[in-house]
Amino acid sequence: MANEGMVRKDTKSAAVILAAGMGVRMKSDLPKVLHPLLGEPMIRFVIRALEQAGASNILAVLGHGAAQVEEALKGRIKPVYQEKQLGTGHALRMALPELMAYRESGIEECLVVYGDTPLLTGETLTCLRNTRRETGAAAAVLTALFDKPEGYGRIIKEGDRVVAIVEEKDADAAQQKVNEINVGAYAFDIDWLAKALEEIRPVNAQGEYYLTDVIAWLSGQGQAVVSWQTHDAEEALGINDRLQLAKAQDLLRHRILEGHMREGVTVEEPAATIIGPFVEIGRDSFIETGCQIFGQTVIGKSCVIGPRSRITDCRIGDESTINQTTAMECEIGNRCDVGPYTYLRPGCVLGDGAKAGTFVEMKKAIIAPGAKVPHLSYMGDCFVGERVNVGAGTITCNYDGKDKHQTIIGADAFIGSNSNLVAPVTVGEGAYTAAGSTITEDVPAEALGIARGRQKNIIGWKRAKHSANA
Ligand code: UD1
Ligand code: MG
């Protein structure tokens, strides 16, 4: 992403993501923070923004669906648990023991964000943190100006100082009119945060411990609380229901497509293209209409992808064409020709110049450079040597009902159309199989394997049949 270059690694900062809530308004069995945006759980965007802002120790407060969230984020966060969801202030308190341990190792500051604000950027969090550091304030609050502030906490100020955040349900008529809102991202001095979290009480419209009440308490103690206002109000979008989810997806989608276009990628029809946040694409590649490209996919230079290809976690070299194809967890080399209507399942490797053509399905197939599987084939658990030509309709019979077996085809072999290769089986280098053969035994190098019924022509058969019927 565009702001990645600005990242400054800073080991002096911890971070907490609050993600224990039910997400009632999503009306879902899936924990809210795992709802996908561009193929990634929404909380991954929050984690990335924190990482870009240099946060190195990321805690996540988990509750509703904790096991599921933990599994999805394995290794990226350290979990802490909030058993009962008693409010955002209570949630953050659950992280205090870990934060105090960081404090003892010399970390003085922590960023706090909510797991449901996936549009936040690392750049903005860096500005927020710098604002606090430069002013020496106990806390810095991220704000945005909204024409319609409904649903958000309102920022109450005296001069430049934030003196309180008032939740919508607790706001009086004058406070309701304030259109500077609480985005839900904060930088805190850990010592002051710890003190403040001890003081907040659940005396409000929702009977919850509000994290936002920490601000009024700090201010009451004479501590400075400053704010940083993001110029991009979109960053503040919090996802509470599926309409906001759709809106967030649309905004993120545009942001990511713009990034690729600025780096020299043509996106033929942006409105009909979805590219995930971790996808890399080389310059002069052309993304045709209807493509969905997800996961850790890396696409080289001058490729043509699409129309309508769905590619997940693949590595693709330069100058390859991937037309109307579904591919996942595959490696595709340079100048490969894939599609149309090809299905590449996990574990396929296509060497440079290889071809996987129309109505071809592959799984764990190694196709060496220059080998071609042009039409109507199933290639599973196989090695296909260099320059092999696999005829139309060839099937690797890789499964005996219990185990999977390998098919090996040596370099320069020629597999006749409609061959069944019953694995385990090897076709030697330069060997041929006759069209329509069911090959159950190895074919030696340079031999011809024929395994089919011999054709017999019955001369005059039609005439004989007609006279018999007469
Ligand atoms: C919160 C803020 C509000 C802000 C808005 C921005 C508070 C009290 N209010 O309101 O000022 O404008 O976000 O989107 O903080 N959570 C827990 N444990 C709990 C409750 C919540 O971990 O007990 C987590 C949720 O999983 C969620 C986050 O905290 O990720 C925010 O909770 P949510 O209920 O969405 O708060 P909002 O009503 O949006
Ligand atoms: Mg929310």
Coordinates of C-alpha atoms and ligand atoms in Angstrom, one line a residue:
M1 CA 0.0 0.0 0.0
A2 CA 1.0 3.6 -0.6
N3 CA 1.8 4.4 3.0
E4 CA 4.0 1.3 3.5
G5 CA 7.2 3.2 2.7
M6 CA 6.7 5.6 5.6
V7 CA 6.7 2.9 8.2
R8 CA 9.2 3.4 11.0
K9 CA 9.8 0.4 13.2
D10 CA 9.3 1.5 16.8
T11 CA 9.8 -1.0 19.5
K12 CA 8.6 1.4 22.2
S13 CA 4.9 0.8 21.4
A14 CA 2.4 -1.9 22.3
A15 CA -1.1 -2.2 21.0
V16 CA -4.4 -3.6 22.1
I17 CA -7.3 -4.5 19.8
L18 CA -10.7 -4.8 21.4
A19 CA -12.5 -7.7 19.8
A20 CA -14.6 -9.5 22.4
G21 CA -18.0 -8.0 21.6
M22 CA -20.9 -10.1 20.3
G23 CA -21.5 -8.0 17.2
V24 CA -25.2 -8.3 17.8
R25 CA -26.1 -6.1 15.0
M26 CA -24.4 -8.4 12.5
K27 CA -27.0 -11.1 13.3
S28 CA -24.4 -13.8 12.6
D29 CA -22.9 -17.0 14.1
L30 CA -19.5 -15.8 12.9
P31 CA -17.7 -13.4 15.3
K32 CA -17.9 -9.9 13.9
V33 CA -14.2 -9.3 13.5
L34 CA -13.9 -12.5 11.3
H35 CA -16.4 -11.3 8.7
P36 CA -14.4 -11.1 5.5
L37 CA -13.5 -8.0 3.5
L38 CA -11.8 -8.6 0.2
G39 CA -11.2 -12.2 1.4
E40 CA -9.5 -11.3 4.7
P41 CA -11.1 -11.2 8.1
M42 CA -11.8 -7.5 9.0
I43 CA -9.5 -7.6 12.0
R44 CA -6.5 -8.4 9.7
F45 CA -6.8 -4.8 8.4
V46 CA -6.6 -3.4 11.9
I47 CA -3.6 -5.6 12.7
R48 CA -1.8 -4.4 9.5
A49 CA -2.5 -0.8 10.3
L50 CA -1.0 -1.3 13.8
E51 CA 2.0 -3.1 12.3
Q52 CA 2.5 -0.2 9.8
A53 CA 2.5 2.2 12.7
G54 CA 5.3 0.2 14.3
A55 CA 3.4 -1.6 17.1
S56 CA 5.4 -4.7 17.8
N57 CA 3.5 -6.3 20.7
I58 CA -0.2 -6.6 19.7
L59 CA -2.7 -7.9 22.2
A60 CA -6.2 -8.8 21.3
V61 CA -9.0 -8.9 23.8
L62 CA -11.2 -11.9 22.8
G63 CA -14.5 -13.1 24.1
H64 CA -17.4 -14.0 21.8
G65 CA -16.0 -16.8 19.5
A66 CA -12.6 -16.4 21.1
A67 CA -11.3 -19.8 19.9
Q68 CA -12.3 -19.1 16.4
V69 CA -10.7 -15.7 16.3
E70 CA -7.5 -17.0 17.9
E71 CA -7.3 -19.8 15.3
A72 CA -7.7 -17.3 12.5
L73 CA -5.0 -15.0 13.8
K74 CA -2.5 -17.5 15.0
G75 CA 0.9 -16.0 15.7
R76 CA -0.2 -12.5 14.8
I77 CA -1.6 -11.4 18.2
K78 CA -1.3 -12.4 21.8
P79 CA -4.8 -13.2 23.1
V80 CA -6.3 -12.0 26.4
Y81 CA -9.8 -12.9 27.4
Q82 CA -12.8 -11.0 28.5
E83 CA -15.4 -13.6 29.6
K84 CA -18.3 -11.2 30.0
Q85 CA -18.7 -8.3 27.7
L86 CA -19.1 -5.5 30.2
G87 CA -18.0 -2.7 27.9
T88 CA -14.9 -1.4 26.1
G89 CA -13.3 0.0 29.3
H90 CA -13.7 -3.4 31.0
A91 CA -12.3 -5.1 27.9
L92 CA -9.2 -3.0 28.0
R93 CA -8.8 -3.6 31.7
M94 CA -8.4 -7.3 30.8
A95 CA -5.2 -6.5 28.9
L96 CA -3.7 -4.5 31.8
P97 CA -1.6 -7.3 33.3
E98 CA 0.1 -7.8 29.9
L99 CA 0.5 -4.1 29.4
M100 CA 2.1 -3.7 32.8
A101 CA 4.5 -6.5 31.9
Y102 CA 5.5 -4.5 28.8
R103 CA 5.7 -1.4 30.9
E104 CA 8.3 -3.1 33.0
S105 CA 10.4 -4.0 29.9
G106 CA 10.5 -0.3 29.1
I107 CA 7.5 0.2 26.8
E108 CA 5.6 3.4 27.9
E109 CA 2.9 3.7 25.4
C110 CA 0.1 1.7 23.8
L111 CA -2.2 2.2 20.9
V112 CA -5.8 1.0 21.4
V113 CA -8.1 0.3 18.5
Y114 CA -11.4 -1.6 18.0
G115 CA -11.4 -4.7 15.9
D116 CA -14.3 -3.3 13.8
T117 CA -12.6 -0.3 12.2
P118 CA -10.8 -1.8 9.2
L119 CA -10.4 1.4 7.3
L120 CA -7.9 2.9 9.7
T121 CA -4.5 3.3 8.1
G122 CA -1.0 2.9 9.6
E123 CA -0.3 6.5 8.5
T124 CA -3.1 7.9 10.6
L125 CA -2.2 5.8 13.6
T126 CA 1.4 7.1 13.3
C127 CA 0.1 10.7 13.3
L128 CA -2.0 10.0 16.3
R129 CA 0.9 8.5 18.2
N130 CA 3.3 11.3 17.2
T131 CA 0.8 13.9 18.3
R132 CA 0.8 12.4 21.8
R133 CA 4.5 12.2 22.0
E134 CA 5.1 15.7 20.7
T135 CA 2.7 17.2 23.2
G136 CA 3.6 14.9 26.1
A137 CA -0.1 14.3 26.7
A138 CA -1.5 11.4 28.7
A139 CA -3.7 10.4 25.8
A140 CA -4.4 11.2 22.2
V141 CA -7.7 10.5 20.6
L142 CA -8.4 10.0 16.9
T143 CA -11.4 12.1 15.6
A144 CA -13.2 12.8 12.4
L145 CA -15.8 15.3 11.3
F146 CA -19.1 13.8 10.2
D147 CA -22.1 15.5 8.7
K148 CA -24.2 12.8 10.3
P149 CA -22.5 11.8 13.6
E150 CA -25.3 9.4 14.6
G151 CA -24.1 6.3 16.4
Y152 CA -20.7 7.6 17.4
G153 CA -19.3 9.0 20.6
R154 CA -19.0 12.9 20.5
I155 CA -15.8 14.7 21.2
I156 CA -16.2 17.4 23.8
K157 CA -13.4 20.0 23.8
E158 CA -12.2 23.1 25.6
G159 CA -9.9 24.9 23.2
D160 CA -7.6 22.3 21.8
R161 CA -8.0 19.9 24.7
V162 CA -10.4 17.0 24.7
V163 CA -12.3 17.0 28.1
A164 CA -14.7 14.2 27.5
I165 CA -16.2 11.7 25.0
V166 CA -19.9 11.4 25.3
E167 CA -21.7 8.3 23.9
E168 CA -24.7 9.0 21.7
K169 CA -27.1 7.4 24.2
D170 CA -25.8 9.6 27.0
A171 CA -25.5 12.8 25.0
D172 CA -27.8 15.8 25.7
A173 CA -29.3 17.8 22.9
A174 CA -26.3 20.2 22.6
Q175 CA -23.8 17.3 22.7
Q176 CA -25.8 15.4 20.0
K177 CA -25.1 18.3 17.6
V178 CA -21.3 18.0 17.9
N179 CA -20.1 16.6 14.7
E180 CA -16.5 15.8 15.7
I181 CA -16.7 12.1 16.5
N182 CA -14.7 9.4 18.3
V183 CA -13.2 7.1 15.6
G184 CA -12.2 4.6 18.3
A185 CA -8.4 4.8 18.2
Y186 CA -6.2 6.1 21.0
A187 CA -2.6 6.5 22.1
F188 CA -2.1 6.2 25.8
D189 CA 0.6 6.6 28.3
I190 CA 0.4 3.2 29.9
D191 CA 0.8 4.4 33.5
W192 CA -2.0 6.9 33.2
L193 CA -4.2 4.5 31.4
A194 CA -3.8 1.9 34.2
K195 CA -4.8 4.5 36.8
A196 CA -7.8 5.7 34.8
L197 CA -9.2 2.2 34.1
E198 CA -9.4 1.6 37.8
E199 CA -11.7 4.7 38.2
I200 CA -14.4 4.3 35.5
R201 CA -17.8 3.1 36.6
P202 CA -20.7 1.6 34.6
V203 CA -23.0 4.5 35.3
N204 CA -24.5 5.4 31.9
A205 CA -27.3 4.6 29.6
Q206 CA -25.9 1.1 28.7
G207 CA -24.7 0.1 32.1
E208 CA -21.3 -0.6 30.7
Y209 CA -17.7 0.3 31.5
Y210 CA -16.9 2.8 28.8
L211 CA -13.3 3.2 27.6
T212 CA -14.3 6.6 26.5
D213 CA -14.9 7.6 30.2
V214 CA -11.1 7.4 30.7
I215 CA -10.8 10.7 28.9
A216 CA -13.0 12.7 31.2
W217 CA -11.2 11.2 34.2
L218 CA -7.7 12.0 32.8
S219 CA -8.9 15.5 32.0
G220 CA -10.3 15.9 35.5
Q221 CA -6.9 15.0 36.9
G222 CA -5.4 17.9 35.0
Q223 CA -3.8 15.6 32.4
A224 CA -3.7 16.8 28.8
V225 CA -5.7 14.8 26.3
V226 CA -5.1 15.9 22.7
S227 CA -6.7 14.9 19.4
W228 CA -5.7 14.1 15.9
Q229 CA -8.3 14.6 13.2
T230 CA -8.1 12.4 10.2
H231 CA -8.8 14.3 6.9
D232 CA -10.3 11.1 5.5
A233 CA -13.6 10.6 7.4
E234 CA -14.0 7.2 5.7
E235 CA -11.3 5.8 8.0
A236 CA -13.7 6.2 10.9
L237 CA -16.3 3.8 9.5
G238 CA -17.0 1.2 12.3
I239 CA -18.6 -2.0 11.2
N240 CA -21.7 -2.8 13.2
D241 CA -24.0 -4.3 10.6
R242 CA -23.9 -5.9 7.1
L243 CA -24.7 -2.6 5.4
Q244 CA -21.6 -1.0 6.9
L245 CA -19.6 -4.2 6.0
A246 CA -20.6 -3.7 2.3
K247 CA -19.7 -0.1 2.4
A248 CA -16.3 -0.8 4.0
Q249 CA -15.6 -3.5 1.3
D250 CA -16.4 -1.0 -1.4
L251 CA -14.1 1.7 0.1
L252 CA -11.2 -0.7 0.7
R253 CA -11.6 -2.2 -2.8
H254 CA -11.2 1.3 -4.4
R255 CA -8.3 2.1 -2.2
I256 CA -6.5 -1.0 -3.2
L257 CA -7.3 -0.8 -6.9
E258 CA -6.1 2.8 -6.9
G259 CA -2.8 1.7 -5.4
H260 CA -2.2 -0.9 -8.1
M261 CA -3.2 1.5 -10.9
R262 CA -0.8 4.1 -9.6
E263 CA 2.0 1.4 -9.8
G264 CA 1.3 0.7 -13.4
V265 CA -1.3 -2.0 -13.4
T266 CA -4.3 -1.7 -15.8
V267 CA -7.6 -2.5 -14.2
E268 CA -10.0 -2.8 -17.0
E269 CA -13.3 -2.4 -15.0
P270 CA -12.6 -1.3 -11.4
A271 CA -16.3 -1.7 -10.5
A272 CA -16.2 -5.4 -11.3
T273 CA -12.8 -6.3 -9.8
I274 CA -11.8 -7.4 -6.3
I275 CA -8.2 -7.5 -5.2
G276 CA -7.2 -8.4 -1.6
P277 CA -5.0 -6.2 0.5
F278 CA -1.9 -8.5 0.4
V279 CA -1.9 -9.1 -3.4
E280 CA 1.2 -7.9 -5.4
I281 CA 1.0 -7.2 -9.1
G282 CA 3.9 -6.3 -11.4
R283 CA 3.7 -3.3 -13.8
D284 CA 2.0 -3.6 -17.2
S285 CA -0.1 -6.5 -16.0
F286 CA -3.6 -6.2 -17.3
I287 CA -6.5 -7.2 -15.0
E288 CA -9.6 -7.8 -17.2
T289 CA -13.1 -7.5 -16.0
G290 CA -14.6 -9.7 -13.3
C291 CA -11.4 -10.9 -11.6
Q292 CA -11.1 -11.7 -7.9
I293 CA -7.6 -12.0 -6.7
F294 CA -7.1 -12.9 -3.0
G295 CA -4.7 -14.0 -0.3
Q296 CA -0.9 -13.7 -0.7
T297 CA -1.1 -13.9 -4.5
V298 CA 1.9 -12.5 -6.3
I299 CA 1.6 -11.7 -10.1
G300 CA 4.6 -10.7 -12.2
K301 CA 5.0 -8.2 -14.9
S302 CA 3.0 -8.0 -18.2
C303 CA 0.5 -10.7 -17.4
V304 CA -3.1 -10.8 -18.7
I305 CA -5.5 -12.0 -16.0
G306 CA -9.1 -12.6 -16.8
P307 CA -11.7 -12.0 -17.8
R308 CA -13.4 -13.6 -14.7
S309 CA -10.5 -15.4 -13.0
R310 CA -10.5 -16.2 -9.3
I311 CA -7.0 -16.6 -8.0
T312 CA -6.1 -17.3 -4.4
D313 CA -2.6 -17.6 -2.8
C314 CA -0.8 -18.2 -6.2
R315 CA 2.5 -17.1 -7.5
I316 CA 2.5 -16.2 -11.1
G317 CA 5.6 -15.2 -13.1
D318 CA 5.9 -12.7 -15.9
E319 CA 4.0 -12.5 -19.2
S320 CA 1.5 -15.3 -18.3
T321 CA -2.1 -15.4 -19.4
I322 CA -4.7 -16.7 -16.9
N323 CA -8.1 -16.6 -18.7
Q324 CA -11.4 -17.5 -17.0
T325 CA -9.6 -19.7 -14.5
T326 CA -10.0 -20.6 -10.8
A327 CA -6.6 -21.3 -9.2
M328 CA -5.5 -21.7 -5.6
E329 CA -2.2 -22.3 -3.9
C330 CA -0.4 -22.9 -7.2
E331 CA 2.9 -21.7 -8.8
I332 CA 2.7 -20.6 -12.4
G333 CA 5.9 -19.7 -14.2
N334 CA 6.7 -17.2 -16.9
R335 CA 4.9 -17.1 -20.3
C336 CA 2.4 -19.8 -19.2
D337 CA -1.0 -20.1 -20.9
V338 CA -3.9 -21.0 -18.7
G339 CA -7.5 -21.3 -19.6
P340 CA -10.2 -20.6 -20.6
Y341 CA -12.2 -22.6 -18.0
T342 CA -9.3 -24.2 -16.1
Y343 CA -9.4 -25.3 -12.5
L344 CA -6.1 -25.4 -10.7
R345 CA -6.4 -26.9 -7.3
P346 CA -3.7 -26.6 -4.5
G347 CA -0.2 -27.9 -5.2
C348 CA 0.1 -27.4 -8.9
V349 CA 3.3 -26.1 -10.4
L350 CA 3.5 -25.0 -14.0
G351 CA 7.0 -24.5 -15.4
D352 CA 7.9 -21.7 -17.8
G353 CA 5.9 -21.8 -21.0
A354 CA 3.6 -24.6 -19.8
K355 CA 0.0 -24.8 -20.9
A356 CA -3.2 -25.8 -19.0
G357 CA -6.0 -25.4 -21.5
T358 CA -9.7 -25.5 -21.8
F359 CA -11.7 -27.6 -19.3
V360 CA -8.6 -28.9 -17.6
E361 CA -8.6 -29.7 -13.9
M362 CA -5.3 -30.2 -12.1
K363 CA -4.4 -31.0 -8.5
K364 CA -0.8 -31.5 -7.2
A365 CA 0.3 -31.7 -10.8
I366 CA 3.9 -30.7 -11.7
I367 CA 3.9 -29.6 -15.3
A368 CA 7.5 -29.1 -16.4
P369 CA 8.5 -26.2 -18.7
G370 CA 7.1 -26.4 -22.2
A371 CA 4.7 -29.2 -21.4
K372 CA 1.1 -28.8 -22.6
V373 CA -2.2 -30.1 -21.4
P374 CA -4.5 -28.3 -23.8
H375 CA -8.0 -29.7 -23.5
L376 CA -10.5 -31.6 -21.4
S377 CA -8.2 -33.4 -19.0
Y378 CA -7.9 -34.3 -15.3
M379 CA -4.3 -34.3 -14.1
G380 CA -4.0 -35.2 -10.4
D381 CA -0.9 -36.3 -8.3
C382 CA 1.4 -36.4 -11.4
F383 CA 4.6 -35.2 -12.8
V384 CA 4.6 -34.3 -16.5
G385 CA 8.1 -33.9 -18.0
E386 CA 9.4 -31.2 -20.2
R387 CA 7.8 -30.7 -23.6
V388 CA 5.2 -33.5 -23.0
N389 CA 2.0 -33.2 -25.0
V390 CA -1.1 -34.6 -23.2
G391 CA -3.9 -35.3 -25.6
A392 CA -7.5 -34.2 -25.2
G393 CA -9.5 -36.2 -22.7
T394 CA -6.6 -37.7 -20.8
I395 CA -7.4 -38.7 -17.2
T396 CA -4.9 -39.6 -14.5
C397 CA -6.8 -42.3 -12.5
N398 CA -5.1 -41.3 -9.2
Y399 CA -7.5 -42.7 -6.7
D400 CA -8.3 -46.4 -6.1
G401 CA -11.0 -45.6 -3.6
K402 CA -8.6 -45.7 -0.7
D403 CA -5.3 -44.1 -1.6
K404 CA -3.9 -41.6 -4.0
H405 CA -1.2 -42.7 -6.4
Q406 CA 1.3 -40.9 -8.7
T407 CA 1.6 -40.8 -12.5
I408 CA 5.0 -39.9 -13.9
I409 CA 5.4 -39.0 -17.6
G410 CA 8.9 -38.6 -18.8
A411 CA 10.2 -35.7 -21.0
D412 CA 9.1 -35.5 -24.6
A413 CA 6.4 -38.2 -24.2
F414 CA 3.2 -38.0 -26.2
I415 CA 0.0 -39.1 -24.5
G416 CA -2.7 -40.0 -27.0
S417 CA -6.2 -38.5 -26.7
N418 CA -8.5 -40.1 -24.3
S419 CA -5.8 -42.1 -22.4
N420 CA -6.6 -43.3 -18.9
L421 CA -3.4 -43.5 -16.9
V422 CA -4.1 -45.8 -14.0
A423 CA -1.7 -44.8 -11.2
P424 CA 0.8 -45.7 -10.0
V425 CA 2.2 -45.7 -13.5
T426 CA 5.1 -44.4 -15.4
V427 CA 5.3 -43.4 -19.1
G428 CA 9.0 -43.3 -20.0
E429 CA 10.8 -40.4 -21.8
G430 CA 9.9 -40.1 -25.4
A431 CA 7.2 -42.8 -25.1
Y432 CA 3.8 -42.7 -26.7
T433 CA 0.4 -44.0 -25.6
A434 CA -2.1 -44.8 -28.2
A435 CA -5.4 -42.8 -28.2
G436 CA -8.1 -44.4 -26.2
S437 CA -5.7 -46.6 -24.1
T438 CA -6.2 -47.5 -20.5
I439 CA -2.6 -47.7 -19.4
T440 CA -2.2 -49.9 -16.3
E441 CA 1.5 -50.9 -16.8
D442 CA 4.6 -48.8 -17.2
V443 CA 5.5 -47.8 -20.7
P444 CA 9.3 -48.0 -21.4
A445 CA 11.1 -45.0 -22.8
E446 CA 10.4 -44.4 -26.5
A447 CA 7.9 -47.3 -26.6
L448 CA 4.3 -47.1 -27.8
G449 CA 1.8 -48.3 -25.2
I450 CA -1.5 -49.5 -26.7
A451 CA -4.2 -50.8 -24.4
R452 CA -7.5 -50.9 -26.2
G453 CA -9.8 -53.3 -27.9
R454 CA -8.7 -54.0 -31.5
Q455 CA -11.1 -52.7 -34.1
K456 CA -12.9 -55.2 -36.3
N457 CA -14.8 -54.1 -39.4
I458 CA -17.7 -56.4 -40.4
I459 CA -18.0 -56.0 -44.1
G460 CA -21.6 -55.7 -45.4
W461 CA -23.1 -55.7 -41.9
K462 CA -25.8 -53.2 -42.7
R463 CA -27.1 -55.1 -45.6
A464 CA -27.1 -58.4 -43.6
K465 CA -29.1 -56.7 -40.8
H466 CA -31.7 -55.3 -43.1
S467 CA -32.3 -58.5 -44.9
A468 CA -32.6 -60.3 -41.6
N469 CA -35.3 -57.9 -40.5
A470 CA -37.2 -58.2 -43.8
Ligands
UD1_1 C1 -17.5 2.6 20.2 C2 -17.2 3.9 21.1 C3 -17.6 5.1 20.4 C4 -17.0 5.2 19.0 C5 -17.3 3.9 18.2 C6 -16.5 4.0 16.9 C7 -17.2 3.2 23.5 C8 -17.9 3.2 24.7 N1 -17.7 3.7 22.4 O1 -18.9 2.5 20.1 O2 -17.3 6.3 21.2 O3 -17.6 6.4 18.3 O4 -16.9 2.8 18.9 O5 -16.8 2.9 16.1 O6 -16.0 2.7 23.5 N2 -15.8 -4.7 22.8 C9 -15.2 -5.6 23.7 N3 -15.8 -5.9 24.9 C10 -16.9 -5.3 25.3 C11 -17.5 -4.4 24.4 C12 -16.9 -4.1 23.2 O7 -14.1 -6.2 23.3 O8 -17.4 -5.6 26.4 C13 -15.2 -4.5 21.5 C14 -16.1 -4.9 20.3 O9 -15.7 -6.2 19.9 C15 -15.7 -3.9 19.2 C16 -15.2 -2.7 20.0 O10 -15.0 -3.1 21.3 O11 -14.7 -4.4 18.4 C17 -16.2 -1.5 20.0 O12 -17.5 -2.0 20.5 P1 -18.8 -1.6 19.9 O13 -19.9 -2.2 20.6 O14 -18.8 -1.7 18.4 O15 -18.8 0.0 20.2 P2 -19.6 1.1 19.5 O16 -21.0 1.2 20.0 O17 -19.4 1.1 18.1
MG2 MG -18.6 -0.4 16.8

